[in-house]
Each structure stands twice: as C-alpha cells, then as structure tokens.
Short mmCIF file of C-alpha atoms and ligand atoms in Angstrom, two decimals:
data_model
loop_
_atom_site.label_atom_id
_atom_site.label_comp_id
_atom_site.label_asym_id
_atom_site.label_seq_id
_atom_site.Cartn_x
_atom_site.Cartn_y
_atom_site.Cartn_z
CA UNK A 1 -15.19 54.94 177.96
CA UNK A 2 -13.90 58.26 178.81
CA UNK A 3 -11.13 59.31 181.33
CA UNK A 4 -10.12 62.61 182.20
CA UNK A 5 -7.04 62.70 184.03
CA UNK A 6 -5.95 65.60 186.05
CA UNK A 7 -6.93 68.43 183.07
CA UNK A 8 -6.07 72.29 183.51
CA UNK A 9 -7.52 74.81 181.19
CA UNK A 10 -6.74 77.94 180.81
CA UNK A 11 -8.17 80.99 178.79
CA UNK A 12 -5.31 83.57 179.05
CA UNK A 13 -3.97 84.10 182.62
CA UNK A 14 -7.56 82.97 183.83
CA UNK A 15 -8.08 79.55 184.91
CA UNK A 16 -11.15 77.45 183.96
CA UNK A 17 -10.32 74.08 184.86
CA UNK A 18 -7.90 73.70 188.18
CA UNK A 19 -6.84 69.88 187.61
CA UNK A 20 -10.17 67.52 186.98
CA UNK A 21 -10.31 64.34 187.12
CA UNK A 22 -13.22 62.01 186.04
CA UNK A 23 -14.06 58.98 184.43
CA UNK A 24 -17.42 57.76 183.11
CA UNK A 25 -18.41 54.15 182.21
CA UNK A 26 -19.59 52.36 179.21
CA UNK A 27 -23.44 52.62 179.06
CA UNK A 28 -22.92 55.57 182.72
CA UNK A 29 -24.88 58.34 182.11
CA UNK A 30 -23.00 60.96 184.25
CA UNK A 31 -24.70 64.18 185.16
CA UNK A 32 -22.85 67.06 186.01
CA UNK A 33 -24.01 70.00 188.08
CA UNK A 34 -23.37 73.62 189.03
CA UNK A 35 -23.20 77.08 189.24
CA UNK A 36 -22.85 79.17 186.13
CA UNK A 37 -19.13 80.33 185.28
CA UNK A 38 -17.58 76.67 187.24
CA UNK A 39 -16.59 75.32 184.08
CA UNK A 40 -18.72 72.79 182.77
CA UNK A 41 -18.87 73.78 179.12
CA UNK A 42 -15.38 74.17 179.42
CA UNK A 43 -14.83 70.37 180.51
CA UNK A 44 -17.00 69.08 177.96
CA UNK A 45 -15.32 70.68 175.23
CA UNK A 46 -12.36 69.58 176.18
CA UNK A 47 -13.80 66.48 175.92
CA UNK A 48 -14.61 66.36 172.53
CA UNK A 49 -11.18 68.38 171.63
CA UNK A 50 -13.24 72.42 170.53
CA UNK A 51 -10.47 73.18 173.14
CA UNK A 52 -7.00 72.03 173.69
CA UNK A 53 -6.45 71.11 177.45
CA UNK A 54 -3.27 72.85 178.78
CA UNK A 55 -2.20 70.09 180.54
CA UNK A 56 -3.72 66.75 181.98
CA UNK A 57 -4.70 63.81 179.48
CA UNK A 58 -8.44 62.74 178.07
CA UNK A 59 -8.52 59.23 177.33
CA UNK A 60 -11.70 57.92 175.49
CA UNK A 61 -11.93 54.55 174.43
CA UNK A 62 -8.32 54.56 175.66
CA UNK A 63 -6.99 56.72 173.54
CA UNK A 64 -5.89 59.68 174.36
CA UNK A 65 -7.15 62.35 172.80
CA UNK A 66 -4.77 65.65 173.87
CA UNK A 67 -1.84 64.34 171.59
CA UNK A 68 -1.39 66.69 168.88
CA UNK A 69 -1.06 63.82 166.02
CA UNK A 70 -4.53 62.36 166.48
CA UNK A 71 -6.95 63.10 164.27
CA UNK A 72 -10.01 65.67 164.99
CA UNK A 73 -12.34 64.18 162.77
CA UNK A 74 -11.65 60.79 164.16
CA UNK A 75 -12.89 61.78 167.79
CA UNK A 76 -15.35 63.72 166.73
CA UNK A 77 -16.68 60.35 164.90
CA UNK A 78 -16.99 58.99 168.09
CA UNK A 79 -18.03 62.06 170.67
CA UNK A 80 -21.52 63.43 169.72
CA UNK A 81 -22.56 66.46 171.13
CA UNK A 82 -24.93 68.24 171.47
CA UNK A 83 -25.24 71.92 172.40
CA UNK A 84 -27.60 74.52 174.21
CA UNK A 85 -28.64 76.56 170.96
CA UNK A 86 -28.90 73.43 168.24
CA UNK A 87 -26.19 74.97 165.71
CA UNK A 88 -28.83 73.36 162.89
CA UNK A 89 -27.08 74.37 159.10
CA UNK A 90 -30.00 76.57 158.39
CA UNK A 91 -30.13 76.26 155.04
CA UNK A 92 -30.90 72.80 155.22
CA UNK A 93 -33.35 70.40 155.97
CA UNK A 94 -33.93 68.38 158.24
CA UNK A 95 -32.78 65.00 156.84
CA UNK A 96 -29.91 67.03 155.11
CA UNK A 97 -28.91 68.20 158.53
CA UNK A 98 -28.76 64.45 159.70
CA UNK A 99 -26.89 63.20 156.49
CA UNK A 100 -24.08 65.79 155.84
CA UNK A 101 -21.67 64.52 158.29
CA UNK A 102 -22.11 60.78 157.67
CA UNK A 103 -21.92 61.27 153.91
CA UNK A 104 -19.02 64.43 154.04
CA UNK A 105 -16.60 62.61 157.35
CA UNK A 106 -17.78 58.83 156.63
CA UNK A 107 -18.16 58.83 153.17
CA UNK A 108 -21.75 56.75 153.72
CA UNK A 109 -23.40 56.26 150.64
CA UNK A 110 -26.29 59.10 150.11
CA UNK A 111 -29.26 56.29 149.87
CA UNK A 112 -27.89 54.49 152.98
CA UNK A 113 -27.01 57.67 154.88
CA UNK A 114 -30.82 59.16 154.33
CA UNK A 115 -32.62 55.78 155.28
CA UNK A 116 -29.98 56.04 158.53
CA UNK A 117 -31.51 59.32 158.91
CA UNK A 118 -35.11 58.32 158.53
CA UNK A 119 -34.87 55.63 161.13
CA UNK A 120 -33.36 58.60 163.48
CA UNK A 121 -36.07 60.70 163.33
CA UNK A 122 -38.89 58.15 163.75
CA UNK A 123 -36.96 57.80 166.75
CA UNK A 124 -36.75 61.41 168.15
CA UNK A 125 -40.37 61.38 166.15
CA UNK A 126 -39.98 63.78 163.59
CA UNK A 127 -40.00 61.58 160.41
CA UNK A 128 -42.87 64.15 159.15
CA UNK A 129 -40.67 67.26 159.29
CA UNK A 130 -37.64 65.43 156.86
CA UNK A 131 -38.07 68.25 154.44
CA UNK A 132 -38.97 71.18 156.16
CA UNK A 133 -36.34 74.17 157.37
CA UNK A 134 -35.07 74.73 160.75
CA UNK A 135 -36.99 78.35 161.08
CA UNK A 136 -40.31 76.11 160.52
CA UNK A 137 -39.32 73.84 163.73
CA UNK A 138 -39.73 74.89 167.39
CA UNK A 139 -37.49 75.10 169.28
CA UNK A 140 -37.79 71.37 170.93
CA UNK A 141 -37.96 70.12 167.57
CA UNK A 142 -35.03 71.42 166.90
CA UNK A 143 -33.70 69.80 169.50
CA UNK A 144 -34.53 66.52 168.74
CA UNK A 145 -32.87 67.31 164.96
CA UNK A 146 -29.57 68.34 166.74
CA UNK A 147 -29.39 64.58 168.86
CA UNK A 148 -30.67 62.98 165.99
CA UNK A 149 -27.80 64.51 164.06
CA UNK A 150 -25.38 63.65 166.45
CA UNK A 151 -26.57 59.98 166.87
CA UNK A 152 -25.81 59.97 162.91
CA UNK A 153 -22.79 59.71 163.33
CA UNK A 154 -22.83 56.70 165.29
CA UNK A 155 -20.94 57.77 168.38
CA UNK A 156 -19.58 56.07 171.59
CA UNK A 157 -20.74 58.34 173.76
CA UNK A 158 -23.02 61.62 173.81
CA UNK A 159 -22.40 64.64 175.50
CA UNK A 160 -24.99 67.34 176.17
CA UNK A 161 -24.63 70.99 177.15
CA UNK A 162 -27.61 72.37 178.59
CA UNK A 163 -29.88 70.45 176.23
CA UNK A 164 -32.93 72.30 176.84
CA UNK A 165 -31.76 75.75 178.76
CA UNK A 166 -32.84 77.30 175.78
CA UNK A 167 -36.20 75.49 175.42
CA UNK A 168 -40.08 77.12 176.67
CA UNK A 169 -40.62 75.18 179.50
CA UNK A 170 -43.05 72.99 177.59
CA UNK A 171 -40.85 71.67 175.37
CA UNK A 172 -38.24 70.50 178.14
CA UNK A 173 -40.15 67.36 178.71
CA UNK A 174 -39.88 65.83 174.62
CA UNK A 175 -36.58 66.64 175.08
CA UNK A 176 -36.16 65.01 178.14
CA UNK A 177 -37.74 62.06 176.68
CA UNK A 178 -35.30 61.18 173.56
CA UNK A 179 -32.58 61.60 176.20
CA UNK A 180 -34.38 59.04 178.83
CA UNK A 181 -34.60 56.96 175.88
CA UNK A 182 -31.32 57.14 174.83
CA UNK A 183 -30.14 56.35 178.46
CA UNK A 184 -32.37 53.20 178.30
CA UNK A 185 -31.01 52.06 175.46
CA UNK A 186 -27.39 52.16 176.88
CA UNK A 187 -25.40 54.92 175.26
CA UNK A 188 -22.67 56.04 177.23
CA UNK A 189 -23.83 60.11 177.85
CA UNK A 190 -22.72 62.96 179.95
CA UNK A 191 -25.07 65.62 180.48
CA UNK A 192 -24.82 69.32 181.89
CA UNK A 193 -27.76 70.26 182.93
CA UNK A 194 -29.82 72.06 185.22
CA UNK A 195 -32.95 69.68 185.49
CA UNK A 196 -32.57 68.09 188.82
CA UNK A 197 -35.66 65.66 188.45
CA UNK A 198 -33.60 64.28 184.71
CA UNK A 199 -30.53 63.68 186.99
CA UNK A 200 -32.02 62.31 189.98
CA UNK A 201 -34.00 59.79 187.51
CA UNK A 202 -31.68 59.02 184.90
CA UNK A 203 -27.85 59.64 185.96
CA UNK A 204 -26.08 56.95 187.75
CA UNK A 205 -23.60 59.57 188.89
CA UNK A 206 -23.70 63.06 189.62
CA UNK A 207 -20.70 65.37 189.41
CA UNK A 208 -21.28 68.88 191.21
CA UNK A 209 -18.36 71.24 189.77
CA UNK A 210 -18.06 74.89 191.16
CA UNK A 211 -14.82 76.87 190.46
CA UNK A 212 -12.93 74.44 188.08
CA UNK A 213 -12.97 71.50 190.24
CA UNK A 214 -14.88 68.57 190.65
CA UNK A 215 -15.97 69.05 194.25
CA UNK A 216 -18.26 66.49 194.38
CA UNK A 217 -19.39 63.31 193.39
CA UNK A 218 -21.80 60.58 193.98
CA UNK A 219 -25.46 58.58 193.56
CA UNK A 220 -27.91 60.89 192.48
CA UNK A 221 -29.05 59.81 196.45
CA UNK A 222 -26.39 60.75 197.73
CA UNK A 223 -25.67 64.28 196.28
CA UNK A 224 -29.55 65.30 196.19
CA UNK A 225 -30.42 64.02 199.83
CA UNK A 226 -27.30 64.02 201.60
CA UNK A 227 -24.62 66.41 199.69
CA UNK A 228 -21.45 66.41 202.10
CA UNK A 229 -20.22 69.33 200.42
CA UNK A 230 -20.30 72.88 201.88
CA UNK A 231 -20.82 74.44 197.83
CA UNK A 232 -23.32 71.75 196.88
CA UNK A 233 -25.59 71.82 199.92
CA UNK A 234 -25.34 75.57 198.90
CA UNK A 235 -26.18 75.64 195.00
CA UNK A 236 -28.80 72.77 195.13
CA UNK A 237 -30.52 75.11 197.79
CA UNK A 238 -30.56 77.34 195.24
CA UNK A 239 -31.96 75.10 192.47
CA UNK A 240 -34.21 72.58 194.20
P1 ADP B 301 -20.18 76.91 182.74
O1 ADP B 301 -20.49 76.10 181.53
O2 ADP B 301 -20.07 76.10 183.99
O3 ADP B 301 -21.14 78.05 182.93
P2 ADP B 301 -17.87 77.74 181.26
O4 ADP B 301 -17.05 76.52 181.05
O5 ADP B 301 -18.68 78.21 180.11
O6 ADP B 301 -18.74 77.57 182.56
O7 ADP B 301 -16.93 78.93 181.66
C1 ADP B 301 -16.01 78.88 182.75
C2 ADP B 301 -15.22 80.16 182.78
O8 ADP B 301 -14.41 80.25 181.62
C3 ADP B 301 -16.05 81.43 182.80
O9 ADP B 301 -15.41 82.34 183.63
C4 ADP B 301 -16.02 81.88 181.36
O10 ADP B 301 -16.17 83.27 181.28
C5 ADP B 301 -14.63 81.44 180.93
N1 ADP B 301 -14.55 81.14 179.49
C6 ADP B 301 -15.22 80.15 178.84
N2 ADP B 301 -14.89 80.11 177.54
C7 ADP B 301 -13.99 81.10 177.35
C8 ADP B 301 -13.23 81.58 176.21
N3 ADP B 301 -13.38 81.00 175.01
N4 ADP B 301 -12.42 82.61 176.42
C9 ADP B 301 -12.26 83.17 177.63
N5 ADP B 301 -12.91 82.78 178.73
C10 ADP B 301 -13.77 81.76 178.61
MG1 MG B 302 -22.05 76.22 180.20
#
C-alpha cells in the first residue's frame, strides 16, 4: 500500500531523513519507534506530502506521490492522519468537524456526509457530543473526533503521530481502543508512538528509527525481546 523508496529530507543544510526505505502492507499496521529528534514526524509527513522529499520516491497505492503534477488533495483523500495535538477547527462542532472535508474535497452531499459522520462517532463512541465544541471535549475525546475525522474521508491507510503523547494518562487507553479497533478491522495504519504495550499487541512490524535511518526492523518479538541493534537495545532500555 505504501512504499518508500530510498527518501532524503532535508531542512536547510540539516539532514532529517539519510535515505529510508520502507514499505507497509495492505491491512500491516506498522509501528515505528524512537528517540525524539530521529525523524519520525518527518517520515510521516512525507508520507502524506506536508513535506516535499528531496530525493527518493513514495509510492502509495503505486503511485507515486513525489511527482510535482499529482494532485495534493487527491493523496490526501486517501492518507488520513492523524496528529499529536488534534488540529480540531474550533469553531466547529463536532459533526461539522467530521463533515467539512467530505462535503468541501468530495463534494458528498450534506445529508449523506452527516449520517457518514454519525455512524463514525458511534464508532469512536461519541454520537452524544455531535453538537458540542471542541473546548467542551477532553482531551481523549478529542482524539477520537480527530480519527473519526480522518476516517471521513474514507482513506487507504491511516497514519498516526503520537496519537495520545498529549493525552492524561487516563485517557491513553480509549484512545488506544478506537485504534485496536481500527487495526481489527483491517485498515492499513502506521503509527508513531511511544506505547510499547500498543506495538507489541497490535503492530505486525516494528520500525526503530534513530538519526534518519531506519536501523531496525522486525516482529514486535523480535525487536522487544531480542533487538540486534546496538541503538535499539539502548532506547527501549530507556522506555521499557
Ligand atoms: P521526531 O518526530 O522523531 O521527534 P522530527 O521528524 O520531528 O523527529 O524531527 C527530526 C529533526 O528535524 C529534528 O532535528 C527537528 O528539529 C528537525 N525538523 C523537523 N521539522 C523541521 C522544520 N520544519 N524545519 C527545520 N527543522 C525541522
Ligand atoms: Mg515527532
């Protein structure tokens, strides 16, 4: 579903990504892991084209995405993501959060677009808070408004940025949940995150990034129990 094929970034004369490659499968959920500063926001927005790769090619679906003639809109149709601090529109609600896109990028109908939206957030289980504000959401909530919103869009695959780095610790878990659920259900996802016990449980692969590069990758197993890697036997000694 998504191949990244030997991708540098850089950000002036510093350089973020040093030449990754990765792939993920349809229905893969693909974790990736490590320290702060190694890049992994970086790759993922590459991903989904809020940066322009210097070099190296992102295919997704097969097509590839770093040509300057494709359309933005197009991929962003089919990349969800979601992001650390929710970027809710504020000044709407909840439904109207969920609905812009598909009714503004898809042209959906407004009836069809809000019962979409309805049927999203029975699923993230906030069908009571359709008409309320973000400010009268926690932050968890708020959460579960931002993948609902993505999942509006009906995407091919979800990416996550440190879904719930910004959360109070008890409202990691309902967080946690929509995305297990997700993962059941088979959408294709790539996750940054710090929450071992999520990757151990629900990735089928772990990638373990430090300094731009992919420096290792494996089962869940095999990078938790058994990581070959100098760096990652260092950073998950860290984290575990
Ligand atoms: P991670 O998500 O793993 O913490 P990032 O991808 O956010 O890492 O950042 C990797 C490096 O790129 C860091 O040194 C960061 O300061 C730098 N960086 C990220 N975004 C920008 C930007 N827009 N401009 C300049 N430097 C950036
Ligand atoms: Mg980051």
């Amino acid at each position: 579903m998504i191949e990244v094929k030997n991708i540098h970034k850089n950000f002036g004369s510093l350089e973020v990504l040093k030449g990754v490659s990765c792939y993920i499968a349809p229905r893969e959920v693909v974790c990736v892991i490590g320290p702060s500063g190694s890049g992994k926001s970086t790759l993922l927005r590459c991903v989904n084209q809020l940066e322009k790769v210097n070099s190296g090619q992102i295919l997704i679906d097969g097509e590839d995405v770093t040509q300057s003639r494709v359309n933005i809109d197009r991929i962003r149709e089919q990349v969800g993501m979601v992001f650390q601090h929710f970027n809710l529109f504020p000044h709407k609600t909840t439904l109207d959060n969920v609905t812009l896109a598909p009714i503004k990028i898809k042209g959906i109908p407004k009836e069809e677009a809000q019962e979409n939206a309805r049927n999203l957030l029975r699923k993230v289980g906030l069908l009571d808070k359709a008409n309320v504000y973000p400010n009268q959401l926690s932050g968890g909530q708020k959460q579960r408004v931002a993948i609902a919103r993505a999942l509006a869009m009906q995407p091919k695959v979800m990416l996550f940025d440190e879904p719930t780095s910004a959360l109070d610790p008890e409202m990691v878990g309902e967080v946690l949940e929509v995305m297990k659920d997700l993962a059941r259900e088979g959408m294709t996802m790539m996750v940054v995150t710090h929450e071992m016990g999520f990757a151990r449980e629900v990735g089928h692969r772990v990638l373990f990034m430090d300094e731009g590069k992919i420096m290792e990758e494996g089962s869940p197993e095999q990078i938790f129990d058994n990581p070959r890697n100098e760096r990652t036997q260092s950073f998950l000694s860290k984290v575990l």
